[in-house]
PDB file of C-alpha atoms in Angstrom:
ATOM      1  CA  THR A   1     123.649 -70.797 184.079  1.00  0.00           C
ATOM      2  CA  ARG A   2     123.080 -69.892 187.732  1.00  0.00           C
ATOM      3  CA  PRO A   3     125.687 -68.350 190.473  1.00  0.00           C
ATOM      4  CA  ASP A   4     126.351 -71.033 192.692  1.00  0.00           C
ATOM      5  CA  SER A   5     125.435 -69.576 196.101  1.00  0.00           C
ATOM      6  CA  ARG A   6     126.020 -72.209 198.477  1.00  0.00           C
ATOM      7  CA  GLY A   7     128.227 -71.875 200.857  1.00  0.00           C
ATOM      8  CA  SER A   8     127.752 -68.200 201.239  1.00  0.00           C
ATOM      9  CA  ALA A   9     127.680 -66.474 204.513  1.00  0.00           C
ATOM     10  CA  THR A  10     124.118 -66.472 206.358  1.00  0.00           C
ATOM     11  CA  GLN A  11     122.416 -63.241 207.401  1.00  0.00           C
ATOM     12  CA  GLY A  12     123.570 -61.826 210.500  1.00  0.00           C
ATOM     13  CA  TRP A  13     119.849 -61.450 211.963  1.00  0.00           C
ATOM     14  CA  VAL A  14     119.274 -65.383 211.588  1.00  0.00           C
ATOM     15  CA  SER A  15     122.017 -65.736 214.483  1.00  0.00           C
ATOM     16  CA  LEU A  16     119.967 -63.677 216.823  1.00  0.00           C
ATOM     17  CA  LEU A  17     117.006 -66.520 216.263  1.00  0.00           C
ATOM     18  CA  ASN A  18     119.910 -69.486 216.782  1.00  0.00           C
ATOM     19  CA  ASP A  19     120.921 -67.509 220.272  1.00  0.00           C
ATOM     20  CA  ALA A  20     117.449 -67.423 221.165  1.00  0.00           C
ATOM     21  CA  GLY A  21     117.208 -71.179 220.727  1.00  0.00           C
ATOM     22  CA  TRP A  22     115.634 -71.959 217.744  1.00  0.00           C
ATOM     23  CA  ASP A  23     117.454 -74.291 215.461  1.00  0.00           C
ATOM     24  CA  VAL A  24     118.545 -73.164 211.788  1.00  0.00           C
ATOM     25  CA  PHE A  25     118.411 -75.469 209.332  1.00  0.00           C
ATOM     26  CA  ARG A  26     119.726 -73.719 205.497  1.00  0.00           C
ATOM     27  CA  PHE A  27     118.158 -74.774 202.348  1.00  0.00           C
ATOM     28  CA  ASP A  28     120.801 -74.629 199.854  1.00  0.00           C
ATOM     29  CA  ARG A  29     119.618 -74.824 196.007  1.00  0.00           C
ATOM     30  CA  ASP A  30     121.661 -76.485 193.712  1.00  0.00           C
ATOM     31  CA  PRO A  31     121.994 -73.413 191.007  1.00  0.00           C
ATOM     32  CA  TYR A  32     121.705 -76.166 188.075  1.00  0.00           C
ATOM     33  CA  ASP A  33     118.127 -77.507 189.530  1.00  0.00           C
ATOM     34  CA  ASP A  34     116.876 -73.861 190.243  1.00  0.00           C
ATOM     35  CA  GLU A  35     113.392 -73.297 189.331  1.00  0.00           C
ATOM     36  CA  VAL A  36     110.641 -72.021 191.191  1.00  0.00           C
ATOM     37  CA  GLU A  37     108.342 -74.909 191.294  1.00  0.00           C
ATOM     38  CA  THR A  38     111.081 -77.340 191.987  1.00  0.00           C
ATOM     39  CA  ALA A  39     112.519 -75.539 194.763  1.00  0.00           C
ATOM     40  CA  THR A  40     109.008 -74.776 196.524  1.00  0.00           C
ATOM     41  CA  ALA A  41     108.180 -78.551 196.121  1.00  0.00           C
ATOM     42  CA  GLN A  42     111.240 -79.584 197.605  1.00  0.00           C
ATOM     43  CA  LEU A  43     110.643 -77.030 200.765  1.00  0.00           C
ATOM     44  CA  ILE A  44     107.001 -77.822 201.739  1.00  0.00           C
ATOM     45  CA  ALA A  45     108.628 -81.711 201.586  1.00  0.00           C
ATOM     46  CA  ALA A  46     110.653 -80.835 204.193  1.00  0.00           C
ATOM     47  CA  LEU A  47     107.977 -79.346 206.449  1.00  0.00           C
ATOM     48  CA  PRO A  48     106.514 -83.002 207.289  1.00  0.00           C
ATOM     49  CA  LEU A  49     110.161 -83.931 207.841  1.00  0.00           C
ATOM     50  CA  LEU A  50     111.038 -81.353 210.789  1.00  0.00           C
ATOM     51  CA  ARG A  51     107.406 -82.211 212.313  1.00  0.00           C
ATOM     52  CA  GLN A  52     108.239 -85.841 212.626  1.00  0.00           C
ATOM     53  CA  ALA A  53     111.588 -84.894 213.910  1.00  0.00           C
ATOM     54  CA  GLY A  54     109.602 -82.972 216.758  1.00  0.00           C
ATOM     55  CA  TYR A  55     109.776 -79.296 215.418  1.00  0.00           C
ATOM     56  CA  GLN A  56     106.666 -77.739 216.827  1.00  0.00           C
ATOM     57  CA  ARG A  57     106.995 -74.301 215.561  1.00  0.00           C
ATOM     58  CA  ILE A  58     108.827 -73.820 211.920  1.00  0.00           C
ATOM     59  CA  VAL A  59     109.931 -70.353 210.866  1.00  0.00           C
ATOM     60  CA  LEU A  60     110.589 -70.071 207.468  1.00  0.00           C
ATOM     61  CA  ALA A  61     113.390 -67.379 206.212  1.00  0.00           C
ATOM     62  CA  GLY A  62     114.390 -66.529 203.237  1.00  0.00           C
ATOM     63  CA  GLN A  63     116.151 -63.477 200.934  1.00  0.00           C
ATOM     64  CA  SER A  64     115.265 -62.967 198.006  1.00  0.00           C
ATOM     65  CA  ARG A  65     113.971 -65.583 195.602  1.00  0.00           C
ATOM     66  CA  GLY A  66     114.239 -67.838 199.432  1.00  0.00           C
ATOM     67  CA  ALA A  67     111.708 -65.003 200.493  1.00  0.00           C
ATOM     68  CA  TRP A  68     109.565 -65.495 197.453  1.00  0.00           C
ATOM     69  CA  HIS A  69     109.403 -69.830 197.796  1.00  0.00           C
ATOM     70  CA  SER A  70     108.986 -69.410 201.305  1.00  0.00           C
ATOM     71  CA  LEU A  71     105.894 -67.411 200.735  1.00  0.00           C
ATOM     72  CA  LEU A  72     104.736 -69.645 197.707  1.00  0.00           C
ATOM     73  CA  ALA A  73     104.779 -72.377 200.391  1.00  0.00           C
ATOM     74  CA  ALA A  74     102.924 -70.846 203.007  1.00  0.00           C
ATOM     75  CA  GLY A  75     100.525 -70.200 200.434  1.00  0.00           C
ATOM     76  CA  ARG A  76     100.608 -74.023 199.605  1.00  0.00           C
ATOM     77  CA  ALA A  77     101.140 -75.270 202.774  1.00  0.00           C
ATOM     78  CA  PRO A  78     100.276 -73.513 206.087  1.00  0.00           C
ATOM     79  CA  GLY A  79      99.596 -76.506 208.148  1.00  0.00           C
ATOM     80  CA  PRO A  80     102.935 -76.629 209.733  1.00  0.00           C
ATOM     81  CA  ILE A  81     104.665 -73.403 209.490  1.00  0.00           C
ATOM     82  CA  HIS A  82     104.604 -70.676 212.456  1.00  0.00           C
ATOM     83  CA  ALA A  83     106.030 -68.058 210.296  1.00  0.00           C
ATOM     84  CA  VAL A  84     107.588 -66.605 207.526  1.00  0.00           C
ATOM     85  CA  ILE A  85     110.151 -63.862 207.028  1.00  0.00           C
ATOM     86  CA  ALA A  86     110.373 -62.913 203.509  1.00  0.00           C
ATOM     87  CA  VAL A  87     113.280 -60.411 203.126  1.00  0.00           C
ATOM     88  CA  ALA A  88     113.441 -58.490 199.552  1.00  0.00           C
ATOM     89  CA  PRO A  89     111.376 -61.152 197.983  1.00  0.00           C
ATOM     90  CA  ALA A  90     112.287 -61.046 194.237  1.00  0.00           C
ATOM     91  CA  MET A  91     112.055 -63.625 191.094  1.00  0.00           C
ATOM     92  CA  HIS A  92     112.448 -60.874 188.574  1.00  0.00           C
ATOM     93  CA  GLY A  93     115.134 -61.825 186.553  1.00  0.00           C
ATOM     94  CA  SER A  94     118.287 -60.187 186.687  1.00  0.00           C
ATOM     95  CA  ASP A  95     116.535 -56.447 187.120  1.00  0.00           C
ATOM     96  CA  GLY A  96     113.245 -55.879 188.290  1.00  0.00           C
ATOM     97  CA  ARG A  97     112.462 -52.445 186.635  1.00  0.00           C
ATOM     98  CA  ASN A  98     112.762 -54.307 183.151  1.00  0.00           C
ATOM     99  CA  GLN A  99     109.835 -57.127 184.157  1.00  0.00           C
ATOM    100  CA  ASN A 100     106.378 -56.811 183.247  1.00  0.00           C
ATOM    101  CA  GLY A 101     103.928 -57.842 185.999  1.00  0.00           C
ATOM    102  CA  ALA A 102     105.799 -57.571 188.840  1.00  0.00           C
ATOM    103  CA  LEU A 103     103.418 -56.295 190.483  1.00  0.00           C
ATOM    104  CA  ASP A 104     100.829 -58.852 189.457  1.00  0.00           C
ATOM    105  CA  ASP A 105     102.954 -61.242 190.444  1.00  0.00           C
ATOM    106  CA  TRP A 106     103.378 -59.648 193.977  1.00  0.00           C
ATOM    107  CA  ARG A 107      99.390 -59.531 194.332  1.00  0.00           C
ATOM    108  CA  ARG A 108      99.221 -63.363 193.313  1.00  0.00           C
ATOM    109  CA  LEU A 109     101.478 -64.188 195.376  1.00  0.00           C
ATOM    110  CA  ILE A 110     100.520 -62.855 198.571  1.00  0.00           C
ATOM    111  CA  GLY A 111      96.302 -63.263 197.367  1.00  0.00           C
ATOM    112  CA  ALA A 112      96.968 -66.924 198.001  1.00  0.00           C
ATOM    113  CA  LEU A 113      98.181 -66.776 201.518  1.00  0.00           C
ATOM    114  CA  PRO A 114      96.018 -68.266 204.269  1.00  0.00           C
ATOM    115  CA  ALA A 115      93.953 -65.550 206.630  1.00  0.00           C
ATOM    116  CA  ASN A 116      94.511 -67.734 209.888  1.00  0.00           C
ATOM    117  CA  GLY A 117      97.971 -68.448 209.572  1.00  0.00           C
ATOM    118  CA  PRO A 118     100.734 -68.590 209.377  1.00  0.00           C
ATOM    119  CA  ARG A 119     102.591 -65.213 210.899  1.00  0.00           C
ATOM    120  CA  LEU A 120     104.021 -63.812 208.207  1.00  0.00           C
ATOM    121  CA  ALA A 121     106.408 -60.638 208.158  1.00  0.00           C
ATOM    122  CA  ALA A 122     108.443 -58.949 204.888  1.00  0.00           C
ATOM    123  CA  VAL A 123     111.225 -56.590 204.523  1.00  0.00           C
ATOM    124  CA  LEU A 124     111.231 -54.548 201.597  1.00  0.00           C
ATOM    125  CA  PHE A 125     113.873 -52.077 200.775  1.00  0.00           C
ATOM    126  CA  ARG A 126     113.621 -48.256 199.351  1.00  0.00           C
ATOM    127  CA  GLU A 127     115.884 -48.946 196.811  1.00  0.00           C
ATOM    128  CA  ASP A 128     115.977 -52.372 195.597  1.00  0.00           C
ATOM    129  CA  ALA A 129     117.156 -53.133 191.846  1.00  0.00           C
ATOM    130  CA  PHE A 130     114.462 -56.118 192.110  1.00  0.00           C
ATOM    131  CA  ASP A 131     111.602 -54.955 193.316  1.00  0.00           C
ATOM    132  CA  PRO A 132     110.215 -52.013 190.526  1.00  0.00           C
ATOM    133  CA  ALA A 133     107.522 -50.234 192.993  1.00  0.00           C
ATOM    134  CA  PRO A 134     108.220 -50.989 197.129  1.00  0.00           C
ATOM    135  CA  SER A 135     105.167 -48.415 197.860  1.00  0.00           C
ATOM    136  CA  ALA A 136     103.155 -50.257 195.592  1.00  0.00           C
ATOM    137  CA  ARG A 137     103.931 -53.862 196.903  1.00  0.00           C
ATOM    138  CA  ILE A 138     103.584 -52.130 200.638  1.00  0.00           C
ATOM    139  CA  GLU A 139     100.548 -51.063 199.720  1.00  0.00           C
ATOM    140  CA  ARG A 140      99.380 -54.043 198.267  1.00  0.00           C
ATOM    141  CA  TRP A 141     100.847 -56.172 201.358  1.00  0.00           C
ATOM    142  CA  GLU A 142      98.627 -53.923 203.792  1.00  0.00           C
ATOM    143  CA  ALA A 143      95.430 -54.556 202.139  1.00  0.00           C
ATOM    144  CA  ARG A 144      96.223 -58.177 201.823  1.00  0.00           C
ATOM    145  CA  MET A 145      97.108 -58.405 205.497  1.00  0.00           C
ATOM    146  CA  GLN A 146      93.659 -56.426 207.070  1.00  0.00           C
ATOM    147  CA  GLN A 147      91.796 -59.148 205.410  1.00  0.00           C
ATOM    148  CA  ARG A 148      93.843 -61.920 207.815  1.00  0.00           C
ATOM    149  CA  GLN A 149      93.542 -62.825 211.149  1.00  0.00           C
ATOM    150  CA  ALA A 150      97.245 -63.612 211.619  1.00  0.00           C
ATOM    151  CA  PRO A 151      99.769 -60.958 212.893  1.00  0.00           C
ATOM    152  CA  SER A 152     101.597 -59.062 210.259  1.00  0.00           C
ATOM    153  CA  LEU A 153     104.530 -56.957 209.707  1.00  0.00           C
ATOM    154  CA  ILE A 154     106.130 -55.291 207.176  1.00  0.00           C
ATOM    155  CA  LEU A 155     109.724 -53.573 208.096  1.00  0.00           C
ATOM    156  CA  SER A 156     110.214 -51.061 205.427  1.00  0.00           C
ATOM    157  CA  PRO A 157     113.477 -49.176 206.883  1.00  0.00           C
ATOM    158  CA  ALA A 158     113.295 -45.218 206.219  1.00  0.00           C
ATOM    159  CA  THR A 159     116.906 -44.920 206.935  1.00  0.00           C
ATOM    160  CA  GLY A 160     120.024 -47.185 206.669  1.00  0.00           C
ATOM    161  CA  PRO A 161     121.364 -49.836 203.800  1.00  0.00           C
ATOM    162  CA  ALA A 162     118.357 -50.053 201.249  1.00  0.00           C
ATOM    163  CA  ASP A 163     119.857 -52.472 198.755  1.00  0.00           C
ATOM    164  CA  HIS A 164     118.712 -55.830 197.882  1.00  0.00           C
ATOM    165  CA  GLY A 165     121.049 -57.418 200.182  1.00  0.00           C
ATOM    166  CA  ALA A 166     120.866 -54.632 202.702  1.00  0.00           C
ATOM    167  CA  ALA A 167     119.768 -57.406 205.678  1.00  0.00           C
ATOM    168  CA  ALA A 168     123.130 -58.665 204.867  1.00  0.00           C
ATOM    169  CA  GLN A 169     124.818 -56.205 206.843  1.00  0.00           C
ATOM    170  CA  LEU A 170     125.419 -55.832 210.368  1.00  0.00           C
ATOM    171  CA  SER A 171     123.334 -52.320 210.858  1.00  0.00           C
ATOM    172  CA  PHE A 172     120.589 -54.092 209.573  1.00  0.00           C
ATOM    173  CA  THR A 173     120.951 -57.082 212.372  1.00  0.00           C
ATOM    174  CA  GLN A 174     121.321 -53.976 214.582  1.00  0.00           C
ATOM    175  CA  ALA A 175     118.097 -52.436 214.094  1.00  0.00           C
ATOM    176  CA  TRP A 176     116.525 -54.884 212.994  1.00  0.00           C
ATOM    177  CA  GLY A 177     117.041 -58.014 214.291  1.00  0.00           C
ATOM    178  CA  LEU A 178     115.351 -58.448 217.376  1.00  0.00           C
ATOM    179  CA  CYS A 179     112.415 -57.173 216.130  1.00  0.00           C
ATOM    180  CA  LEU A 180     112.229 -60.079 213.796  1.00  0.00           C
ATOM    181  CA  LEU A 181     113.462 -62.127 216.200  1.00  0.00           C
ATOM    182  CA  ARG A 182     110.334 -60.868 218.485  1.00  0.00           C
ATOM    183  CA  PHE A 183     107.807 -61.545 215.717  1.00  0.00           C
ATOM    184  CA  VAL A 184     108.485 -65.164 215.501  1.00  0.00           C
ATOM    185  CA  HIS A 185     108.760 -65.604 219.253  1.00  0.00           C
ATOM    186  CA  GLU A 186     106.763 -63.412 221.634  1.00  0.00           C
ATOM    187  CA  PRO A 187     102.839 -64.408 222.020  1.00  0.00           C
ATOM    188  CA  THR A 188     101.993 -60.542 221.364  1.00  0.00           C
ATOM    189  CA  PRO A 189     104.675 -60.016 218.499  1.00  0.00           C
ATOM    190  CA  PRO A 190     104.622 -56.404 216.918  1.00  0.00           C
ATOM    191  CA  THR A 191     102.949 -55.711 213.860  1.00  0.00           C
ATOM    192  CA  GLY A 192     101.855 -52.949 211.210  1.00  0.00           C
ATOM    193  CA  THR A 193     104.314 -51.197 208.696  1.00  0.00           C
ATOM    194  CA  LEU A 194     107.620 -50.263 210.735  1.00  0.00           C
ATOM    195  CA  ARG A 195     109.475 -48.044 209.066  1.00  0.00           C
ATOM    196  CA  ASP A 196     111.825 -45.848 211.684  1.00  0.00           C
ATOM    197  CA  GLY A 197     112.134 -48.466 214.394  1.00  0.00           C
ATOM    198  CA  CYS A 198     110.389 -51.602 216.476  1.00  0.00           C
ATOM    199  CA  PRO A 199     108.017 -50.823 219.299  1.00  0.00           C
ATOM    200  CA  ALA A 200     108.851 -51.735 222.434  1.00  0.00           C
ATOM    201  CA  ALA A 201     107.721 -55.190 224.151  1.00  0.00           C
ATOM    202  CA  ARG A 202     104.720 -54.621 226.001  1.00  0.00           C
TER     203      ARG A 202
END
C-alpha cells in the first residue's frame, strides 16, 4: 500500500558529489517489502560488497526514511562508512505531528551513533510536517555531537524552502549543495549548526 518512488528524480545536490568524482549507487526500496528493519539490514549487507569492489570511502545519503535508514546503519555497522548525509530523517507515519514518542525515537537513533565515526550530517527543515519539533531535534543532535570526536554538521536553513521535500529544490542545491560536498570530501570539513550559509573553505 506504500507509494512506489523507485525511478523518481534524485535530488540535485547528489549530482555535485557525482561531478566531484564520487560514484553514486541508488538504493531503491521495494514498497511491498519496505519495513525499517528489513531495509536497514539490506543496506548494511551491501556495505561489505562495496568494500570488496574497492571503494574506500562510502557515504550513505538519504531523504526521509532513507535518511533514517542511513543513520540506523551508521549506528549498527559504522566500520565501512565514511560519512552519512541524513536529509529530513523521518519514519513517523503520514504526519509527524500526530505521532507520540517521535522525539524519543530521535533520541534513541542518535544515541546509538558511535563516538569515533563516521562523519554525520543532518538537514532539518523548520516547516517539515514529518518533524514535530525541529528545534528540539536540533538541540538533541547538538548535545549528542558534543560527545563525539568525528566531524558533525547540521543544516537548518533560516530562509528558503522549508518543507519535507525542500532539499529536492534547485535553490537548496545552490545554497547548500557545496557545503554537503565539502563535508564528505574535505580533510577539515565544515561543522557545527549552520542556518545562514556555509563558511568559506580554509
